[in-house]
mmCIF file with all atom_site columns, C-alpha atoms in Angstrom:
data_model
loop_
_atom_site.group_PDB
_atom_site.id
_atom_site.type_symbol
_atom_site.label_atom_id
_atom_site.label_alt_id
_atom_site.label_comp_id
_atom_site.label_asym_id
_atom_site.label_entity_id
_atom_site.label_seq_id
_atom_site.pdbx_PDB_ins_code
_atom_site.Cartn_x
_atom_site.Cartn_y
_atom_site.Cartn_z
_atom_site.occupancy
_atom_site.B_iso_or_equiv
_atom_site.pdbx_formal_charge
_atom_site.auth_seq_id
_atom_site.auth_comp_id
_atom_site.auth_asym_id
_atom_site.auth_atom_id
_atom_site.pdbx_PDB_model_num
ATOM 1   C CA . UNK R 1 1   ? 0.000  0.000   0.000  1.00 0.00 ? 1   UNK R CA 1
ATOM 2   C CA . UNK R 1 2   ? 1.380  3.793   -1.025 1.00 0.00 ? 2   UNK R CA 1
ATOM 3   C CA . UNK R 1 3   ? 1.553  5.837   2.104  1.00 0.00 ? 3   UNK R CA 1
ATOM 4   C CA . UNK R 1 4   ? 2.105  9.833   1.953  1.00 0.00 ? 4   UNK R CA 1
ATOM 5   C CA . UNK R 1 5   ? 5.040  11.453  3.493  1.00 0.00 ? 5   UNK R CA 1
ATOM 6   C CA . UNK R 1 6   ? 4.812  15.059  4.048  1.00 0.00 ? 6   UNK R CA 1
ATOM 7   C CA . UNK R 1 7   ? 8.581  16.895  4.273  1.00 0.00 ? 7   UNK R CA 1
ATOM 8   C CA . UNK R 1 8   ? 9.773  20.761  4.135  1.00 0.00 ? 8   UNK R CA 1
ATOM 9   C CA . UNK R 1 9   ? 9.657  22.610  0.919  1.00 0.00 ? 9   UNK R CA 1
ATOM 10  C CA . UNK R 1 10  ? 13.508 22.556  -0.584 1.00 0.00 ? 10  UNK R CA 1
ATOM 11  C CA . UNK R 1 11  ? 14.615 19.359  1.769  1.00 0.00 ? 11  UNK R CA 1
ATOM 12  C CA . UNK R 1 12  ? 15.394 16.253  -0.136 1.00 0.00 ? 12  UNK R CA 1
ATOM 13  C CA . UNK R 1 13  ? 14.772 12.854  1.156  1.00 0.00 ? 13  UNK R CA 1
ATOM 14  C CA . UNK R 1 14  ? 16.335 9.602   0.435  1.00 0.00 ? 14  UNK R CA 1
ATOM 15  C CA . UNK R 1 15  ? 14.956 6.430   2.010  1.00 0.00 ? 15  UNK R CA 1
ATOM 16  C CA . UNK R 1 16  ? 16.681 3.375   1.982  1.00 0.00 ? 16  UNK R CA 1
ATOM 17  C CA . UNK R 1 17  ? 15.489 -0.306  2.960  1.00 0.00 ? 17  UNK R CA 1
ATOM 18  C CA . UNK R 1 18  ? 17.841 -2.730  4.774  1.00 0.00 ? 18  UNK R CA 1
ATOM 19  C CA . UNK R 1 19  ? 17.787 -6.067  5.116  1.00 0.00 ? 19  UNK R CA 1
ATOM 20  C CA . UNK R 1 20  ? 15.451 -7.901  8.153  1.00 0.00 ? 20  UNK R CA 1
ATOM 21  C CA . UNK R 1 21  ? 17.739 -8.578  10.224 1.00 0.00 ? 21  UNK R CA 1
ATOM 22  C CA . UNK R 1 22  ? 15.317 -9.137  13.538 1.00 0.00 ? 22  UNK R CA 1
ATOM 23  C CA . UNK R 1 23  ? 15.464 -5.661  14.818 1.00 0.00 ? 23  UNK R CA 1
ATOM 24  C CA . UNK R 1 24  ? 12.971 -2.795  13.844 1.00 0.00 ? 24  UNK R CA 1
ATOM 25  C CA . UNK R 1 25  ? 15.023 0.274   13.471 1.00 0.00 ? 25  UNK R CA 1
ATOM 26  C CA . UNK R 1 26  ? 15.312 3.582   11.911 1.00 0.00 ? 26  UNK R CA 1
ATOM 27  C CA . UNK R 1 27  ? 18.609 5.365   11.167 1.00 0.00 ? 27  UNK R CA 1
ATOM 28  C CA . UNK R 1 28  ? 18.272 9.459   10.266 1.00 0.00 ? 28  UNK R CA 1
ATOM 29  C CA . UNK R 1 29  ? 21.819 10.934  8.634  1.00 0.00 ? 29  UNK R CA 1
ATOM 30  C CA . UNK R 1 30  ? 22.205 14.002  6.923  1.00 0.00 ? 30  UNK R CA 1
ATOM 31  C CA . UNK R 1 31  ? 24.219 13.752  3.773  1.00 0.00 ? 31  UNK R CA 1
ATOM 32  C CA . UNK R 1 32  ? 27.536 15.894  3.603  1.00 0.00 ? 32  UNK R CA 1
ATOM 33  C CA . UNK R 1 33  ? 29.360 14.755  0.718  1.00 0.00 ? 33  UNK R CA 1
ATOM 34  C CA . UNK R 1 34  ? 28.799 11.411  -1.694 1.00 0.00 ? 34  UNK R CA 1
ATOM 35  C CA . UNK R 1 35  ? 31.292 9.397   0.747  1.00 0.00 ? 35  UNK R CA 1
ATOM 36  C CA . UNK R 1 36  ? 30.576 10.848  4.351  1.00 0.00 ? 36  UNK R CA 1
ATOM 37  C CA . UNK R 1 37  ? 26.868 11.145  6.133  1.00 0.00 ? 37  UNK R CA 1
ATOM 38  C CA . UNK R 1 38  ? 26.126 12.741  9.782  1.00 0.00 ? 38  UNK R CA 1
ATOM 39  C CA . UNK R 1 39  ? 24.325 10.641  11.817 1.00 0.00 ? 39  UNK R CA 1
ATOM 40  C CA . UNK R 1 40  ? 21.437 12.749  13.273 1.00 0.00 ? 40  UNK R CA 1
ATOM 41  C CA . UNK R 1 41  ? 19.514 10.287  15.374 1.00 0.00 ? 41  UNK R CA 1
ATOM 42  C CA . UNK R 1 42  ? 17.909 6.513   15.276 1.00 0.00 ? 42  UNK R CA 1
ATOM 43  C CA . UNK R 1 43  ? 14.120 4.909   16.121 1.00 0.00 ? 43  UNK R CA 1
ATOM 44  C CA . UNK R 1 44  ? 13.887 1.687   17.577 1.00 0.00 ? 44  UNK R CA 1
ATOM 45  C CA . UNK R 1 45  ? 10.675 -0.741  17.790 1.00 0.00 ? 45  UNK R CA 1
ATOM 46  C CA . UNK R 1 46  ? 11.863 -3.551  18.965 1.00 0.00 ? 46  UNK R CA 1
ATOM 47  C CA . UNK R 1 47  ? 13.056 -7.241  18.367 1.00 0.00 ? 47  UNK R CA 1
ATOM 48  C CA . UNK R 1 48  ? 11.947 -9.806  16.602 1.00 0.00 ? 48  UNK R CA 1
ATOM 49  C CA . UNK R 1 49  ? 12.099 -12.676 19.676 1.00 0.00 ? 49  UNK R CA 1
ATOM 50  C CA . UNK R 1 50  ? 9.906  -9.643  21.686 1.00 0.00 ? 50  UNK R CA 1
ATOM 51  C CA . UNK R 1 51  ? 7.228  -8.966  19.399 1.00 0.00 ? 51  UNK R CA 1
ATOM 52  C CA . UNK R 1 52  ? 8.415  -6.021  17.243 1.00 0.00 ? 52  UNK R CA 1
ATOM 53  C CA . UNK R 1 53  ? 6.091  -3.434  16.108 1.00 0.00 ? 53  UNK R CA 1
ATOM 54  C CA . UNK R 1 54  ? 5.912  -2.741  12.514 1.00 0.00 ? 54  UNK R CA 1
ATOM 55  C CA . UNK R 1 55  ? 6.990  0.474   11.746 1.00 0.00 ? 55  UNK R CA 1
ATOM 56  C CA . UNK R 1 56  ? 3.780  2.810   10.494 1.00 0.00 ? 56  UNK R CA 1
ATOM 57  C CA . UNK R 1 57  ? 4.061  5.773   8.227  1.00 0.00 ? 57  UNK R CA 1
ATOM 58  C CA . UNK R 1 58  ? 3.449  8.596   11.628 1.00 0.00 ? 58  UNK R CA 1
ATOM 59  C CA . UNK R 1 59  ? 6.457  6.849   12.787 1.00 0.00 ? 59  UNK R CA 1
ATOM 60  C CA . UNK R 1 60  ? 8.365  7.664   9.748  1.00 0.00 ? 60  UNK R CA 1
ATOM 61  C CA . UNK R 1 61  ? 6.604  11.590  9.941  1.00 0.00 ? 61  UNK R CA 1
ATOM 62  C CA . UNK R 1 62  ? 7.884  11.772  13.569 1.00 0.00 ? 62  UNK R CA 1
ATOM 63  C CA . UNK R 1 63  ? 11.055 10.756  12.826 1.00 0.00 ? 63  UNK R CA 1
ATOM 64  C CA . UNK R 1 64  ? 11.649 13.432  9.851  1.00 0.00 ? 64  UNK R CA 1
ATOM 65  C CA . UNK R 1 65  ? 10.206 16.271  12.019 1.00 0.00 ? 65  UNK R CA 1
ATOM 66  C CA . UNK R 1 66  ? 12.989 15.326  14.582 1.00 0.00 ? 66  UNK R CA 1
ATOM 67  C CA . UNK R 1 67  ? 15.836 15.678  11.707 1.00 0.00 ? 67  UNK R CA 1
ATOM 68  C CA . UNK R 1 68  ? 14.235 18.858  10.530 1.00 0.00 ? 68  UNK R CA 1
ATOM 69  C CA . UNK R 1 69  ? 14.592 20.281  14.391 1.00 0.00 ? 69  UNK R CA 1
ATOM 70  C CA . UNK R 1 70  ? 18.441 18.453  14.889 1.00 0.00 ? 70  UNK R CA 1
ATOM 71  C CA . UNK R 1 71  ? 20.762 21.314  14.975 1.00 0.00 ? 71  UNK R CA 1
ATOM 72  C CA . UNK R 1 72  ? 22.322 19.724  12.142 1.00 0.00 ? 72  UNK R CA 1
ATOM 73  C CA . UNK R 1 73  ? 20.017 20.544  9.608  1.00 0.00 ? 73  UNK R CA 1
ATOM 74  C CA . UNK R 1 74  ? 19.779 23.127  7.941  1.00 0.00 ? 74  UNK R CA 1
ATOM 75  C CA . UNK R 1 75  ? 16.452 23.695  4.719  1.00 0.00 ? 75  UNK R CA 1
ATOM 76  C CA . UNK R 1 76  ? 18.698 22.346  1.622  1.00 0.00 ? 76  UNK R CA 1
ATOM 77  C CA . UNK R 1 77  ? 19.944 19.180  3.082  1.00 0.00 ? 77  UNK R CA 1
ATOM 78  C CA . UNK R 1 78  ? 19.004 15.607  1.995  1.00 0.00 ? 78  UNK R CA 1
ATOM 79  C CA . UNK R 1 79  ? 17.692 13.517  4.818  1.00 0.00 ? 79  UNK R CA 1
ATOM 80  C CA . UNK R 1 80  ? 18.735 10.073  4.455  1.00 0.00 ? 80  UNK R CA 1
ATOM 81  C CA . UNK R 1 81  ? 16.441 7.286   6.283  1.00 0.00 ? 81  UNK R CA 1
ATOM 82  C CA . UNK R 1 82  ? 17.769 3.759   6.345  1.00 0.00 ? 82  UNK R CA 1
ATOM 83  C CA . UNK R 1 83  ? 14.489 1.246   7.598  1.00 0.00 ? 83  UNK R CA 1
ATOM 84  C CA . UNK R 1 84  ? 15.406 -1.437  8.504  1.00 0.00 ? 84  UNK R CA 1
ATOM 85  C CA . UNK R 1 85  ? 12.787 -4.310  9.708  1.00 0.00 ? 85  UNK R CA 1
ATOM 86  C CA . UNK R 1 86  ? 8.866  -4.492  9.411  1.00 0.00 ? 86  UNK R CA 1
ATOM 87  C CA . UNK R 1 87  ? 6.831  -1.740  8.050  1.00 0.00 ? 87  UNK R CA 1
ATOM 88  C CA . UNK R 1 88  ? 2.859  -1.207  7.684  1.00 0.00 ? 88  UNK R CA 1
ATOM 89  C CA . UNK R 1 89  ? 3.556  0.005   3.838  1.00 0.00 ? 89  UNK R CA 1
ATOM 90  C CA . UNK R 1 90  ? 4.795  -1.127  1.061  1.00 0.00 ? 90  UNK R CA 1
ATOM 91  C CA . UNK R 1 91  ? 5.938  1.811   -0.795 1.00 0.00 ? 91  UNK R CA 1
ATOM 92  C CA . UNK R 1 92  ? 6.201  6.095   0.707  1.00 0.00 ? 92  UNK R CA 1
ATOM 93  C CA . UNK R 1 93  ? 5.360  8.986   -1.201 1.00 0.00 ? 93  UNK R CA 1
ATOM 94  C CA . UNK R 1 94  ? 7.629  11.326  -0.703 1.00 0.00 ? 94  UNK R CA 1
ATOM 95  C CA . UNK R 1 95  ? 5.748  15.233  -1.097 1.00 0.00 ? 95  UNK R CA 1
ATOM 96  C CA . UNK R 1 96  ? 7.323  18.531  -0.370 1.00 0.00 ? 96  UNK R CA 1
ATOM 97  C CA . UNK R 1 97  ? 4.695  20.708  1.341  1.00 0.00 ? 97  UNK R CA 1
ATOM 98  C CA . UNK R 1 98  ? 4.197  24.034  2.897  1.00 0.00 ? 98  UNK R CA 1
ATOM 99  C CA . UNK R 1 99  ? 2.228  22.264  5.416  1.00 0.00 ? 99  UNK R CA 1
ATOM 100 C CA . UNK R 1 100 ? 5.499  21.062  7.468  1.00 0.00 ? 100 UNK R CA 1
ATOM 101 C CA . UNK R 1 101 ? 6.063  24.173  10.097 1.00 0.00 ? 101 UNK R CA 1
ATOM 102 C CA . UNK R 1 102 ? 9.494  24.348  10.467 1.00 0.00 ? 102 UNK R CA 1
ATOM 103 C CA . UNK R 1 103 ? 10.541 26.726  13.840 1.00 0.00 ? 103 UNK R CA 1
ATOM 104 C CA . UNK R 1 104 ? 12.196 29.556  13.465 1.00 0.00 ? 104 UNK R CA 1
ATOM 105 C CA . UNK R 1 105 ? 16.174 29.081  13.478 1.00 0.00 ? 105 UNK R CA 1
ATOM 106 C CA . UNK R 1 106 ? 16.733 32.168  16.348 1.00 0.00 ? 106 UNK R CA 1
ATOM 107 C CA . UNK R 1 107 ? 14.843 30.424  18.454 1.00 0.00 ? 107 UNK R CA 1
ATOM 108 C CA . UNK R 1 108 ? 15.681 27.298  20.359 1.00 0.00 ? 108 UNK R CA 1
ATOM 109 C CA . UNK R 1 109 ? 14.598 24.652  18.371 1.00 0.00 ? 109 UNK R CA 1
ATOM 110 C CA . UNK R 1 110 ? 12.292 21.889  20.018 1.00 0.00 ? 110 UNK R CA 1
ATOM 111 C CA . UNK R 1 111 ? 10.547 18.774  18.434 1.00 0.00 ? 111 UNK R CA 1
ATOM 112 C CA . UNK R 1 112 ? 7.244  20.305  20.149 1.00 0.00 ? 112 UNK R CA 1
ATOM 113 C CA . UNK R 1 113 ? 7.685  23.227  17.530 1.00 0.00 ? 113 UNK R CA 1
ATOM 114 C CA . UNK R 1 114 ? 7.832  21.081  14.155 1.00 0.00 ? 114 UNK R CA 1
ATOM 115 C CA . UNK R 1 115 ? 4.253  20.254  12.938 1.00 0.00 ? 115 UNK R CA 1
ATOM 116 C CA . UNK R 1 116 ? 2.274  19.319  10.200 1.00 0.00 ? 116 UNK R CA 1
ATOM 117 C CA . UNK R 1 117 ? -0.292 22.136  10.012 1.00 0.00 ? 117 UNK R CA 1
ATOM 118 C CA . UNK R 1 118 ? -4.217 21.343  8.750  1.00 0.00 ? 118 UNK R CA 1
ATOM 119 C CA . UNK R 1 119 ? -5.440 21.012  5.011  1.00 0.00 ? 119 UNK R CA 1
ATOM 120 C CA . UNK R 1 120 ? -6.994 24.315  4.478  1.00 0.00 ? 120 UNK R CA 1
ATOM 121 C CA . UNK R 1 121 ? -9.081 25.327  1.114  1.00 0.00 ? 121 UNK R CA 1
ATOM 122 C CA . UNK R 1 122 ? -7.024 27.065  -1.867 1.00 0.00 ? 122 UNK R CA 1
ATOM 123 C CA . UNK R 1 123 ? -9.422 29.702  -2.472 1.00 0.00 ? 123 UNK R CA 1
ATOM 124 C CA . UNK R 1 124 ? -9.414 30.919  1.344  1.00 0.00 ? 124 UNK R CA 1
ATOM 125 C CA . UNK R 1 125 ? -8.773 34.311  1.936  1.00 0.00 ? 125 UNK R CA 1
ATOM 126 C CA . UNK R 1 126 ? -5.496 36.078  2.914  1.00 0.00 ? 126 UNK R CA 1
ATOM 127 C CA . UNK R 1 127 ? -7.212 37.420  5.551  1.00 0.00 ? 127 UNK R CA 1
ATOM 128 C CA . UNK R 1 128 ? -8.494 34.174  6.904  1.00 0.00 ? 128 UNK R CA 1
ATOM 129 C CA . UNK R 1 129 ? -4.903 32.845  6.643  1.00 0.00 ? 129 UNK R CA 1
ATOM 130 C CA . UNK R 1 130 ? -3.682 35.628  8.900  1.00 0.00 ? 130 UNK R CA 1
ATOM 131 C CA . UNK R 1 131 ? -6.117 35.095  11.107 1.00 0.00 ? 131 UNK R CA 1
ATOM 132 C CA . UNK R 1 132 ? -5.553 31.367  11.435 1.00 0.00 ? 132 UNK R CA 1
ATOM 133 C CA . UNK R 1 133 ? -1.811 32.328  11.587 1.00 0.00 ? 133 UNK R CA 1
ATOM 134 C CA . UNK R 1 134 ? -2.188 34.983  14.692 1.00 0.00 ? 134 UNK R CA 1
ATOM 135 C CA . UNK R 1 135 ? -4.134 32.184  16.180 1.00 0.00 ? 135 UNK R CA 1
ATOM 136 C CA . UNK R 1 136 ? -2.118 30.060  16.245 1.00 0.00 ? 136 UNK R CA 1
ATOM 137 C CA . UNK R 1 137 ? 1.143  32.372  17.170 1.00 0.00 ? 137 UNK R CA 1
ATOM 138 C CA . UNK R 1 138 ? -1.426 33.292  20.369 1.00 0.00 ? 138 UNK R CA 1
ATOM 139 C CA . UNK R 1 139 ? -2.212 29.258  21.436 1.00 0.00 ? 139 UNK R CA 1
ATOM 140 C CA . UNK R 1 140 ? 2.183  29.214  21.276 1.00 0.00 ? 140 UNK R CA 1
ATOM 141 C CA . UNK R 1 141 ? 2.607  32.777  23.429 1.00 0.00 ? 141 UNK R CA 1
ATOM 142 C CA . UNK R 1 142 ? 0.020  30.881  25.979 1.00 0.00 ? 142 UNK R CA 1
ATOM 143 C CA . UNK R 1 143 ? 2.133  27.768  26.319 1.00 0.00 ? 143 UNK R CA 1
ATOM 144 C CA . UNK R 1 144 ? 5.421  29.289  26.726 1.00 0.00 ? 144 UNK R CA 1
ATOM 145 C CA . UNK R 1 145 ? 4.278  30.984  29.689 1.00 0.00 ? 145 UNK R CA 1
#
């Protein structure tokens, strides 16, 4: 089954499948030249002898929205995911969208702060989008204190 991946406009992704080799787990690099990566961070779900999870395409989300907030990264890089193990899909689509809310790079960056914002119509207003956007910016100024 095709599963949707939603990633920052301008990032590249590169997934890779390993070989089962009894172990669910997720390896995030960042790619730095053809011959050298920079590991970023790793998911794991488990063992085969103690009932592994499969891995499920929010899994794969939450993991990207981590590498987009590792100090690492930075918006041109390619994002290289090697799966390795059981997964609930058989094949991701990969889509660059505007929908991925990546925090601002003054600020200290926190996972809490990526997010995939809602499906809203094409023919809204500007105005509406401002409003949803102070809205939002308010429901952020209201957690932080």
């Amino acid at each position: 089954m095709t599963e949707k991946v939603l990633i920052p406009q301008g990032t590249k992704l590169d997934i890779q499948y390993g070989e089962d080799q009894g172990s669910n787990l997720i390896h995030a690099f960042l790619k730095i030249t053809d011959y050298s990566d920079n590991f970023l961070l790793a998911m794991f779900n488990g063992y085969e002898s103690t009932d592994r999870t499969s891995f499920t395409v929010q899994d794969i989300q939450k993991i990207i929205l981590m590498a987009i907030v590792h100090p690492s990264f930075s918006k041109n890089s390619t994002l290289i995911l090697r799966i390795v193990g059981d997964t609930e899909f058989s094949n991701l689509e990969i889509e660059e969208s505007s929908r991925v809310k990546v925090p601002n790079r003054k600020t200290k960056k926190k996972i809490d702060q990526a997010e995939i914002l809602p499906l809203t119509k094409k023919n809204s207003s500007k105005s509406q989008r401002k409003q949803a956007r102070k809205k939002r910016n308010k429901k952020i100024k209201k957690k932080k204190k």
